[in-house]
Protein backbone atom coordinates (compact mmCIF):
# COMPACT_ATOMS: atom_id res chain seq x y z
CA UNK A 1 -45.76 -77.79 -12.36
CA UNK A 2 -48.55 -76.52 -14.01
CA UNK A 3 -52.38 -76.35 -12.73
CA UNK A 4 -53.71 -78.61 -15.23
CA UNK A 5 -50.55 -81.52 -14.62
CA UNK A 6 -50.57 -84.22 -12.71
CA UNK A 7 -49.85 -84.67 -9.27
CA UNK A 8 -46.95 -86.83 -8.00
CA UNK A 9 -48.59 -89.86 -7.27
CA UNK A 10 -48.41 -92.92 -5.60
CA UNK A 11 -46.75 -94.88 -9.19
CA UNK A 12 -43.95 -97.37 -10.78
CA UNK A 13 -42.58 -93.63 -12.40
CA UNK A 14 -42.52 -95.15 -15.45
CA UNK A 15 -44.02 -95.05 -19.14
CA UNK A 16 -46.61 -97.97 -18.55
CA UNK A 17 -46.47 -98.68 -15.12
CA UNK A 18 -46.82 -95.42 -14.10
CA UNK A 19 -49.52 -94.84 -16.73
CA UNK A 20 -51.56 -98.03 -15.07
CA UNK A 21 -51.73 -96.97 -11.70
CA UNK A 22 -52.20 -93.28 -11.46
CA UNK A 23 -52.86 -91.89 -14.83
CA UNK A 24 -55.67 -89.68 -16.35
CA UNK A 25 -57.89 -91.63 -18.83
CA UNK A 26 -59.62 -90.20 -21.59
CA UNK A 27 -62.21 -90.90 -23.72
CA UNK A 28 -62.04 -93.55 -26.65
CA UNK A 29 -64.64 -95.46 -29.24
CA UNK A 30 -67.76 -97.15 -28.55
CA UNK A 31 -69.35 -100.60 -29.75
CA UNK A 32 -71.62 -103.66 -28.24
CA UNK A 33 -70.90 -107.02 -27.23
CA UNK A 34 -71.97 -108.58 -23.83
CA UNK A 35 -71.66 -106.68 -20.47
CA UNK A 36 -70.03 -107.63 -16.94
CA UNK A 37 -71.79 -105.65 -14.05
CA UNK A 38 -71.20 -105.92 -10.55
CA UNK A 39 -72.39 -103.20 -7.59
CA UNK A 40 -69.96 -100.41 -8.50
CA UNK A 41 -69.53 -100.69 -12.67
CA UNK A 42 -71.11 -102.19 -16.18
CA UNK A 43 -68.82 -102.71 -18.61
CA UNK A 44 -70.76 -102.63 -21.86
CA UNK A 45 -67.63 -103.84 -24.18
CA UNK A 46 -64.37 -105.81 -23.69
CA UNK A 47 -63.63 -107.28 -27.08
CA UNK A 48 -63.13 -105.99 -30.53
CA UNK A 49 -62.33 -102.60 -29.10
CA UNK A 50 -61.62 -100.24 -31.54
CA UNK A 51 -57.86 -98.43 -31.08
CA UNK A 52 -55.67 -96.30 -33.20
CA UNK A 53 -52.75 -98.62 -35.42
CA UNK A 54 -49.58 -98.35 -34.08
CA UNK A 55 -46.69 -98.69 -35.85
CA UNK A 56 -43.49 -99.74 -34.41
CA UNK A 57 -40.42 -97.04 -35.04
CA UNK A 58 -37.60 -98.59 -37.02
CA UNK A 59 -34.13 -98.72 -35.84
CA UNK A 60 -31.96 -97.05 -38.51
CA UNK A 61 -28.41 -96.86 -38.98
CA UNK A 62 -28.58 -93.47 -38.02
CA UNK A 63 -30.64 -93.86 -35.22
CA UNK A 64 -28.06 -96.58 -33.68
CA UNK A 65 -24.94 -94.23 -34.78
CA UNK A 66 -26.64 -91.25 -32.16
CA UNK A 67 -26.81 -93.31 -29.67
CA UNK A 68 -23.46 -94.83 -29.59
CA UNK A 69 -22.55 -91.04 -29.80
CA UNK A 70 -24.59 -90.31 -26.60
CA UNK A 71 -22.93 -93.36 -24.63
CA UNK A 72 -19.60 -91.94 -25.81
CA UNK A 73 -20.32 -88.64 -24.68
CA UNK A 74 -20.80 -90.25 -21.39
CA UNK A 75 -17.51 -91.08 -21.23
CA UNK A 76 -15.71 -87.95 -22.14
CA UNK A 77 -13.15 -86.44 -19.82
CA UNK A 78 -13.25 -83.08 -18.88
CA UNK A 79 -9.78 -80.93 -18.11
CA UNK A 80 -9.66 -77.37 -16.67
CA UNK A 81 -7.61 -75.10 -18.29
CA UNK A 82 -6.30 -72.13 -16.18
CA UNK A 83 -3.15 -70.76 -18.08
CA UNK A 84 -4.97 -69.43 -21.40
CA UNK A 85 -8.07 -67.09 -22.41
CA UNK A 86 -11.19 -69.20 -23.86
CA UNK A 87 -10.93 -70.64 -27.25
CA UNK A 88 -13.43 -71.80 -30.06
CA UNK A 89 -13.89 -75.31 -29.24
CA UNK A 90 -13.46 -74.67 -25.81
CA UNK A 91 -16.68 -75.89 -23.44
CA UNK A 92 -16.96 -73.11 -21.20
CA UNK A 93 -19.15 -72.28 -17.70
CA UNK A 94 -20.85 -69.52 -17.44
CA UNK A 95 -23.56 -67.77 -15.79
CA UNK A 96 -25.70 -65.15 -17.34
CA UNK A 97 -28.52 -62.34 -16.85
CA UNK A 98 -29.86 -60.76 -20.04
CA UNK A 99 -31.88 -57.31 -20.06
CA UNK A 100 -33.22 -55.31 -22.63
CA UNK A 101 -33.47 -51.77 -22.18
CA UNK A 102 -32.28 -51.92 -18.59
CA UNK A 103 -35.26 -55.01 -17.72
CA UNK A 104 -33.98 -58.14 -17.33
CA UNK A 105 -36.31 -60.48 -19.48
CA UNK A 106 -38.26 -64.12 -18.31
CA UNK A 107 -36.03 -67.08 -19.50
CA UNK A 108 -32.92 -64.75 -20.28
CA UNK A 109 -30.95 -66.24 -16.93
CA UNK A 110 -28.90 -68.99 -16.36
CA UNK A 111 -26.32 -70.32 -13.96
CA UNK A 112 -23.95 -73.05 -14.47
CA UNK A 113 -24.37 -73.31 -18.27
CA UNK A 114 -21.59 -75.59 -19.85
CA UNK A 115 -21.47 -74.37 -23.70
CA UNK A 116 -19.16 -75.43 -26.38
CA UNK A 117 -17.80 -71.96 -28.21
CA UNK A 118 -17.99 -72.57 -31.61
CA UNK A 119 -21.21 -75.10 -31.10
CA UNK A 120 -23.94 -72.57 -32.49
CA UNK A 121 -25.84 -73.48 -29.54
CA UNK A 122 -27.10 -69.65 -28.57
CA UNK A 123 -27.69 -66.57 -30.61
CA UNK A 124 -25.99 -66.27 -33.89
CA UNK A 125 -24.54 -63.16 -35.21
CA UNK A 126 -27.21 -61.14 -36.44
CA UNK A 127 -26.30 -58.05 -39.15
CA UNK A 128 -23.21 -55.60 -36.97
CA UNK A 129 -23.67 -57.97 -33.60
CA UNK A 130 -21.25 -60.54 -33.16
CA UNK A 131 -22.57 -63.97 -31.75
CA UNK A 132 -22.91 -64.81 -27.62
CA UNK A 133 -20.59 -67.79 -28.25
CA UNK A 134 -18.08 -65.36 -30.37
CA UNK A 135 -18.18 -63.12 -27.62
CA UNK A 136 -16.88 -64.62 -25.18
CA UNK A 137 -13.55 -66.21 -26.37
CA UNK A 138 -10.55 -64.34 -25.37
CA UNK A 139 -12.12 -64.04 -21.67
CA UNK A 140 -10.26 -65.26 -18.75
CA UNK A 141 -11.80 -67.72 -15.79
CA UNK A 142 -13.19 -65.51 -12.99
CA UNK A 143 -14.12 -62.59 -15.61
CA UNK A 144 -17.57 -60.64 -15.18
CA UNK A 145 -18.06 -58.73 -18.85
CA UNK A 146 -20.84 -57.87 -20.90
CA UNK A 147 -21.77 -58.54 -24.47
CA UNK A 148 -24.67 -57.22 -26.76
CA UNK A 149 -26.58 -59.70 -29.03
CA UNK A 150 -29.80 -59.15 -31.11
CA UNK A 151 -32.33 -61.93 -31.55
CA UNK A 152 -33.18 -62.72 -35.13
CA UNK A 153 -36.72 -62.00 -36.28
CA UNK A 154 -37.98 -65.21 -36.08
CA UNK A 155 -36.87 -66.32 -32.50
CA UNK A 156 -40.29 -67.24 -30.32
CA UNK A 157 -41.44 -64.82 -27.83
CA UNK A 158 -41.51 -60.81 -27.34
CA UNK A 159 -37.51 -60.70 -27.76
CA UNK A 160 -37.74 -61.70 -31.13
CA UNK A 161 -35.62 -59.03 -33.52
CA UNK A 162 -34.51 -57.11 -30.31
CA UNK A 163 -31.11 -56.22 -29.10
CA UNK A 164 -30.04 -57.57 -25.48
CA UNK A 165 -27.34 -56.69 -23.04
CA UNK A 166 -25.57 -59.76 -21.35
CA UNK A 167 -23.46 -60.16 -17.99
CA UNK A 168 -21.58 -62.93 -18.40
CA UNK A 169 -19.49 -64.58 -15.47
CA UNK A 170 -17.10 -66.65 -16.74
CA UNK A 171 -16.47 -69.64 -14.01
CA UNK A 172 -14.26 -72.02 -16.07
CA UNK A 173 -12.66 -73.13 -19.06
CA UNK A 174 -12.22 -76.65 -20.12
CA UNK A 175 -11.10 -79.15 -22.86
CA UNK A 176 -13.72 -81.80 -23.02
CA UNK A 177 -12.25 -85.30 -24.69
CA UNK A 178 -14.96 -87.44 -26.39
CA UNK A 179 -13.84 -91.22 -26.59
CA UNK A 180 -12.97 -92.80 -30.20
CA UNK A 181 -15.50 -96.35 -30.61
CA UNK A 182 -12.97 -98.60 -30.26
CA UNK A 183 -12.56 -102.75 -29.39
CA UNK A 184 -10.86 -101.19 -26.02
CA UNK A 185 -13.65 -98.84 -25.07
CA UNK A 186 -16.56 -101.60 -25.76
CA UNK A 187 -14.50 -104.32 -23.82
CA UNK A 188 -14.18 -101.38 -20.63
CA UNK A 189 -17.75 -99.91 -21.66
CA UNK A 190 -20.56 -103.24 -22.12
CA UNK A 191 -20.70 -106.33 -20.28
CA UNK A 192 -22.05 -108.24 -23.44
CA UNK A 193 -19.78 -106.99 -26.37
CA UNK A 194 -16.38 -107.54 -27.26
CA UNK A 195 -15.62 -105.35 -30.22
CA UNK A 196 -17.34 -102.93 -32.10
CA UNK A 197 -19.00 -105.04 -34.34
CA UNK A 198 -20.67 -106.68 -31.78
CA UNK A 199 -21.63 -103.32 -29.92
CA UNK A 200 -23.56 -102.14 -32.90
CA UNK A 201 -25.71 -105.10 -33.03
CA UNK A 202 -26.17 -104.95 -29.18
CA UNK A 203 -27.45 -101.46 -29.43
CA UNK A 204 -29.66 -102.12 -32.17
CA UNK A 205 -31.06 -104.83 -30.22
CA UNK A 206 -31.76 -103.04 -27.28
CA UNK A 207 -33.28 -100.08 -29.44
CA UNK A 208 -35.72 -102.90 -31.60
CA UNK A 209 -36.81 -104.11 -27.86
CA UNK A 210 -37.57 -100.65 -26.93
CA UNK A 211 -39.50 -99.29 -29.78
CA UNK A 212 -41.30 -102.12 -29.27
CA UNK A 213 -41.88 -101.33 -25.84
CA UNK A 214 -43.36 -98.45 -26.60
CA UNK A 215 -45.75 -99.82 -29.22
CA UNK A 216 -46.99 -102.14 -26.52
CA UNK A 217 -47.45 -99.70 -24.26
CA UNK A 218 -49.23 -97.77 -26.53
CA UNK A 219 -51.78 -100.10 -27.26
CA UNK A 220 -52.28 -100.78 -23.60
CA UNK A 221 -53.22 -97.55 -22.61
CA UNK A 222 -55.48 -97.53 -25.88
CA UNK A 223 -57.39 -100.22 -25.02
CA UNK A 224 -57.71 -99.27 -21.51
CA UNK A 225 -59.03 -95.76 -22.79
CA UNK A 226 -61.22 -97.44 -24.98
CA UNK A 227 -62.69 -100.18 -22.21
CA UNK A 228 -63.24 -97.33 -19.96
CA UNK A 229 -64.95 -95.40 -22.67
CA UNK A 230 -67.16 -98.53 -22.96
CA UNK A 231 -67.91 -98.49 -18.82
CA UNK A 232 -71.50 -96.97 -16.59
CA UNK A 233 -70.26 -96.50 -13.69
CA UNK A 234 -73.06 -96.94 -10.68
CA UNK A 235 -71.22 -95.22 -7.55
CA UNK A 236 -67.39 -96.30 -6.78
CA UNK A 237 -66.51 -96.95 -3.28
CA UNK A 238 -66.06 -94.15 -1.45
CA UNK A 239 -63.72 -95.52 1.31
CA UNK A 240 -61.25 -96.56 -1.75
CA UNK A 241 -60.78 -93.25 -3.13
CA UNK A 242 -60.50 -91.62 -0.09
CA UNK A 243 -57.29 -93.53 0.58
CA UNK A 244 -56.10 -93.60 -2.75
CA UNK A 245 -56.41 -89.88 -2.05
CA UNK A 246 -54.64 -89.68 1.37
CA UNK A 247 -51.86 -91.93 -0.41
CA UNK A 248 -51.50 -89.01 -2.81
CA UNK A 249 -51.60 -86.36 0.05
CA UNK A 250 -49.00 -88.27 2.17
CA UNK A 251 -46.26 -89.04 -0.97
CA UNK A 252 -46.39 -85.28 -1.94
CA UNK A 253 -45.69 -84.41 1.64
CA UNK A 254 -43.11 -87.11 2.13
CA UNK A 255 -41.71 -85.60 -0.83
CA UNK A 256 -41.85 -81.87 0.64
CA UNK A 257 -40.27 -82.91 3.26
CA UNK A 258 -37.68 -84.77 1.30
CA UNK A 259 -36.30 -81.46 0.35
CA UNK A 260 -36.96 -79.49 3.97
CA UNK A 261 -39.60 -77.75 2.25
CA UNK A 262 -43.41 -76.85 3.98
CA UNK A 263 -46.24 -78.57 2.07
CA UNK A 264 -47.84 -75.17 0.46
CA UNK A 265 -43.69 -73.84 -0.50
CA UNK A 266 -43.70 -77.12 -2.35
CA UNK A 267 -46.80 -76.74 -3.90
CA UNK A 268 -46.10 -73.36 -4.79
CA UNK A 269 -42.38 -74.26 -6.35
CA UNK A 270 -44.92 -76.90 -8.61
CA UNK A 271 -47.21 -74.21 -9.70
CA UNK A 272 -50.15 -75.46 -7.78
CA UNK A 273 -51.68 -73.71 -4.41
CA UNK A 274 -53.15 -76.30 -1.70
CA UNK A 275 -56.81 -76.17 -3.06
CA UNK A 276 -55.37 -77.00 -6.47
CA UNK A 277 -54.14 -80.05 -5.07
CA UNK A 278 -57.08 -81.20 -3.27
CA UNK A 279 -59.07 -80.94 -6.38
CA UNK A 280 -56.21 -82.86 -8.86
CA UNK A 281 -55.74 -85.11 -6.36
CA UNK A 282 -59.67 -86.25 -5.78
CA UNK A 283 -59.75 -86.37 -10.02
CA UNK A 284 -56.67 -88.86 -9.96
CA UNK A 285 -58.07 -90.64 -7.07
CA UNK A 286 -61.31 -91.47 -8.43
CA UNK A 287 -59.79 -92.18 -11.82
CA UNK A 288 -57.38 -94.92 -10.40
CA UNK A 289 -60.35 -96.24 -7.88
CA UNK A 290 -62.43 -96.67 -11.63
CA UNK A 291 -59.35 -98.61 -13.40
CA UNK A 292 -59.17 -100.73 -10.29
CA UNK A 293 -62.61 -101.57 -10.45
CA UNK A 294 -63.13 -102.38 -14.00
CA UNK A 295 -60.01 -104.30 -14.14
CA UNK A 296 -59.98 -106.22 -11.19
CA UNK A 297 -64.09 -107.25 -12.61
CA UNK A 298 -62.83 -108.14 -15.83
CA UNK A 299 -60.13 -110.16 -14.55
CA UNK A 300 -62.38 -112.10 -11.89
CA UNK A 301 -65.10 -112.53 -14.85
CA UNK A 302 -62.54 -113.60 -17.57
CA UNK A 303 -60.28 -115.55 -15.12
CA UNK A 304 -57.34 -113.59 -15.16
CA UNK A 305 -56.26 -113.03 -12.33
CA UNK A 306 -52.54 -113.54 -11.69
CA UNK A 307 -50.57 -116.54 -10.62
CA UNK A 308 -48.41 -116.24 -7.26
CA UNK A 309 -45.86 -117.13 -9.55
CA UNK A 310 -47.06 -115.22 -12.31
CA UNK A 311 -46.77 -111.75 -9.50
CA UNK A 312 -43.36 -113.03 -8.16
CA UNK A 313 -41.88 -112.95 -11.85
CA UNK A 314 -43.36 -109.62 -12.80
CA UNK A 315 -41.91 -108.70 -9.54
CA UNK A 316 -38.66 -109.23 -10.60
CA UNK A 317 -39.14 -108.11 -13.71
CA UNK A 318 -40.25 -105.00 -12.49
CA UNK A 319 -37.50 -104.66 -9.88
CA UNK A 320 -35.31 -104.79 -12.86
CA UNK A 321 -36.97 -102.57 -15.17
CA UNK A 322 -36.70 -100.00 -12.65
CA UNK A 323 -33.59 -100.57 -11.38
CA UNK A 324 -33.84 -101.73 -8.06
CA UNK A 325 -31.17 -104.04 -6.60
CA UNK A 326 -33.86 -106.75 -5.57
CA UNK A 327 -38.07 -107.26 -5.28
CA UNK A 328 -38.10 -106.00 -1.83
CA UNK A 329 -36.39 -103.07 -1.88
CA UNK A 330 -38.91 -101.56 -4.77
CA UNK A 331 -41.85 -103.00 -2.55
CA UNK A 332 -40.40 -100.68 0.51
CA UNK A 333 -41.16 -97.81 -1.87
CA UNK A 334 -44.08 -98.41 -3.95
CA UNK A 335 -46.19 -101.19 -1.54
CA UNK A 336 -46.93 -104.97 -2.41
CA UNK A 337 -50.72 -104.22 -3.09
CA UNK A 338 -49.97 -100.69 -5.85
CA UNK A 339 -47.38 -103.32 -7.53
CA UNK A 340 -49.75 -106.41 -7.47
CA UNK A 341 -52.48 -104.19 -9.38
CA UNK A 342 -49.98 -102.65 -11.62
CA UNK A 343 -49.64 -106.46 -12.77
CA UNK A 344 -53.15 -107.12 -12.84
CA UNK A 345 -53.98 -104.03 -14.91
CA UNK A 346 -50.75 -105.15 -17.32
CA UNK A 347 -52.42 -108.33 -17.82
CA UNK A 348 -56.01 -107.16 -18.24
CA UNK A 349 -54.57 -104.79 -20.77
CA UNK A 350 -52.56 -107.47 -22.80
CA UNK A 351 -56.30 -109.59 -22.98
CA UNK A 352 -57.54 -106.57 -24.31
CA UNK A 353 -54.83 -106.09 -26.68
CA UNK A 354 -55.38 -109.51 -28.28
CA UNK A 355 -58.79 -108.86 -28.95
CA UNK A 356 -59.06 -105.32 -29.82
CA UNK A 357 -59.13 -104.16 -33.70
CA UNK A 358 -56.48 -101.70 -34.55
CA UNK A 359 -57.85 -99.16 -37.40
CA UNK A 360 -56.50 -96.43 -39.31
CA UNK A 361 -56.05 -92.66 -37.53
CA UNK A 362 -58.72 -90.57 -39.24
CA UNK A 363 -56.94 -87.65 -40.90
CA UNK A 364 -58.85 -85.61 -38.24
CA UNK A 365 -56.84 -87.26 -35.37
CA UNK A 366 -53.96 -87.10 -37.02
CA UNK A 367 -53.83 -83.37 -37.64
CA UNK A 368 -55.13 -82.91 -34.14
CA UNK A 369 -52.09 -85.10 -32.87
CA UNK A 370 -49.73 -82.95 -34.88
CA UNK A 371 -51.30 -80.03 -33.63
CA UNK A 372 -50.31 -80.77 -29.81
C-alpha cells in the first residue's frame, strides 16, 4: 500500500458505504443560504449545492454480450493434459524470472501464471525474436528452459526496446472448456431465467440497476464534498476521534494478526512504517469524526433522522448488498452504531441530492479528470 493510501478502516468495504464512513473528503464549490451551527460545526450551505452532472453509463449490447462471456468463463472446465508437449491454444502454468544482462529486472517475475499460448497476452515477436507465448509450445510439464524476448520500443518502463532472458518452469498443461449459452446452462446457471432470451434481459437489468448505482453514488459523495466544502468547523470532539482512531489501530492489528503477521511486518508488506500509520490514521479519524458531525446536525435540524424501521430495512438491505447470510452476522463485523451512521449519512446525502444543482464539468475539470 502506498504512503499516501488509505488505511484499512473500520467500513461497509464497499463503493458508497465504505466511502460514507471512512473516506477522505475533498474540497468542492461554495454558495450562501442559511446556516445550522451547533458547539462543534457551522454549516454555511445545505441546498442548491453545486455538483458535477453525472451521466448514467448505458447498457449496450456489447456491454451485456462481455458479461455473459465473463459468467461463462466462470464455468469453464479445466483438464490436465500429461501425455503431449504444449500446444497453441493450450492454457499453460508457468513460473518465470526475467533478467537482462545477467540482472533480474522489477516486475519481470511471476509464479503461478495461467496463460493461453496463442492469446497474445505477453511479448510479441519483435524483428529475429520469436514471441514468450511461441516459445514455449513444444515444452513438456515439469520442464525448466529458457527463452529470449525483446520488448518493443514502446513498452512502459526502462525495458522498453531491450532484449531479456527468461527461465521458464513449466508446471502444467491444460485444455480449458468454455461453456456454449445455452437454455441448459441458464436453467443450471440463474435462479430467475429459463432460456437465453430471458438471461439477456436479466443481465441487462442487473447492469441498468448498477450503472445506476453508481450514478447515485456519485452524486452522494458530491454533495457530501460539496456540504463539507460549505462547513467552519469550531473544534471537533476530541474524545470521538480518538476512538475512531483506536478503532482504526485495533482493525489493522486484528487484521495483522489475521495473517500471523507482527503489526510493523504488516505495515511494512502495505508500504507504510508505524509513524505513517499514526499520522493516516489521525487524518481519517478526524475526517470521519467531521462527516459525523455535520451529518448527524443536519439530520437533527432538518428532521431526518432515521426510523427504527427505516434502520432495520437498510439493515437488511445492507446485509444483502454485502452478502451476509442475515443482519446480525454483518453487525458482528462492522458494529450496530458504524452501520446506523452509514444509514444516516445515506440519507443525509439523498436530501442533499434532491436539492443540489447538477452543472456542467468545466473543460478544466475534465482534462484534469482525464489526466489522473
Amino acid at each position: 500500500m502506498a504512503k499516501e493510501g488509505k488505511i484499512r478502516g473500520v467500513d461497509m468495504n464497499r463503493k458508497w458505504v465504505a466511502w460514507m464512513v471512512s473516506g477522505v473528503l475533498a474540497v468542492s464549490l461554495a454558495g450562501c443560504s442559511s446556516e445550522l451551527s451547533n458547539e462543534y460545526v457551522t454549516i454555511k450551505k445545505y441546498k442548491g449545492l453545486e455538483v458535477n452532472k453525472v451521466e448514467t453509463q448505458e447498457v449496450t449490447d456489447e456491454s451485456v454480450e462481455s458479461t455473459i462471456s465473463s459468467y461463462l468463463g466462470m464455468s469453464q472446465t479445466r483438464e490436465e493434459i500429461k501425455d503431449r508437449k504444449a500446444e497453441k491454444g493450450d492454457t499453460v502454468n508457468i513460473d518465470y524470472t526475467g533478467s537482462i544482462d545477467g540482472v533480474e529486472f522489477e516486475g519481470g517475475a511471476e509464479e503461478g501464471v495461467m496463460l493461453e499460448l496463442g492469446s497474445g497476452q505477453f511479448i510479441g515477436a519483435e524483428g529475429d525474436y520469436k514471441s514468450f507465448e511461441e516459445q514455449i509450445i513444444g515444452h513438456e510439464t515439469g520442464e525448466t528452459f529458457q527463452i529470449k524476448v525483446k520488448f518493443p520500443e514502446d513498452y512502459p518502463g526502462e525495458v522498453a526496446g531491450q532484449v531479456a532472458d527468461f527461465e521458464i518452469v513449466l508446471n502444467g498443461i491444460y485444455k480449458i472448456t468454455t461453456p456454449e449459452l445455452t437454455d441448459e446452462w441458464v436453467k443450471e446457471n440463474s435462479e430467475d431465467s429459463k432460456n437465453v432470451e430471458e438471461f439477456k434481459k436479466e443481465i441487462r437489468g442487473k447492469m441498468e440497476e448498477s450503472n445506476q448505482t453508481n450514478t447515485d453514488n456519485t452524486l452522494r459523495s458530491s454533495v457530501i464534498e460539496a456540504l463539507l466544502a460549505e462547513t467552519e468547523i469550531k473544534e471537533l470532539p476530541k474524545e470521538q476521534i480518538e476512538e475512531e482512531y483506536q478503532a482504526m489501530m485495533d482493525y489493522n492489528k486484528g487484521l495483522a494478526k489475521e495473517r500471523n503477521m507482527e503489526f510493523a511486518d504488516f505495515l511494512t508488506a502495505n508500504g507504510m512504517t508505524e509513524e505513517d500509520f499514526e499520522t493516516i490514521a489521525k487524518q481519517q479519524a478526524e475526517s470521519a469524526v467531521k462527516l459525523d458531525v455535520v451529518c448527524s446536525l443536519l439530520a437533527e435540524k432538518k428532521r431526518l433522522n432515521p426510523s427504527d424501521k427505516e434502520y432495520e430495512e437498510k439493515m437488511k438491505e445492507y446485509a444483502e448488498r454485502l452478502g451476509y447470510e442475515d443482519v446480525e452476522t454483518m453487525k458482528e463485523q462492522y458494529g450496530e452504531d458504524v452501520i446506523k451512521r452509514t444509514i444516516l449519512q445515506e440519507k443525509v446525502a439523498d436530501y442533499l441530492v434532491d436539492k443540489c444543482v447538477q452543472v456542467e464539468a468545466s473543460d478544466s475539470e475534465e482534462t484534469e479528470k482525464e489526466s489522473k
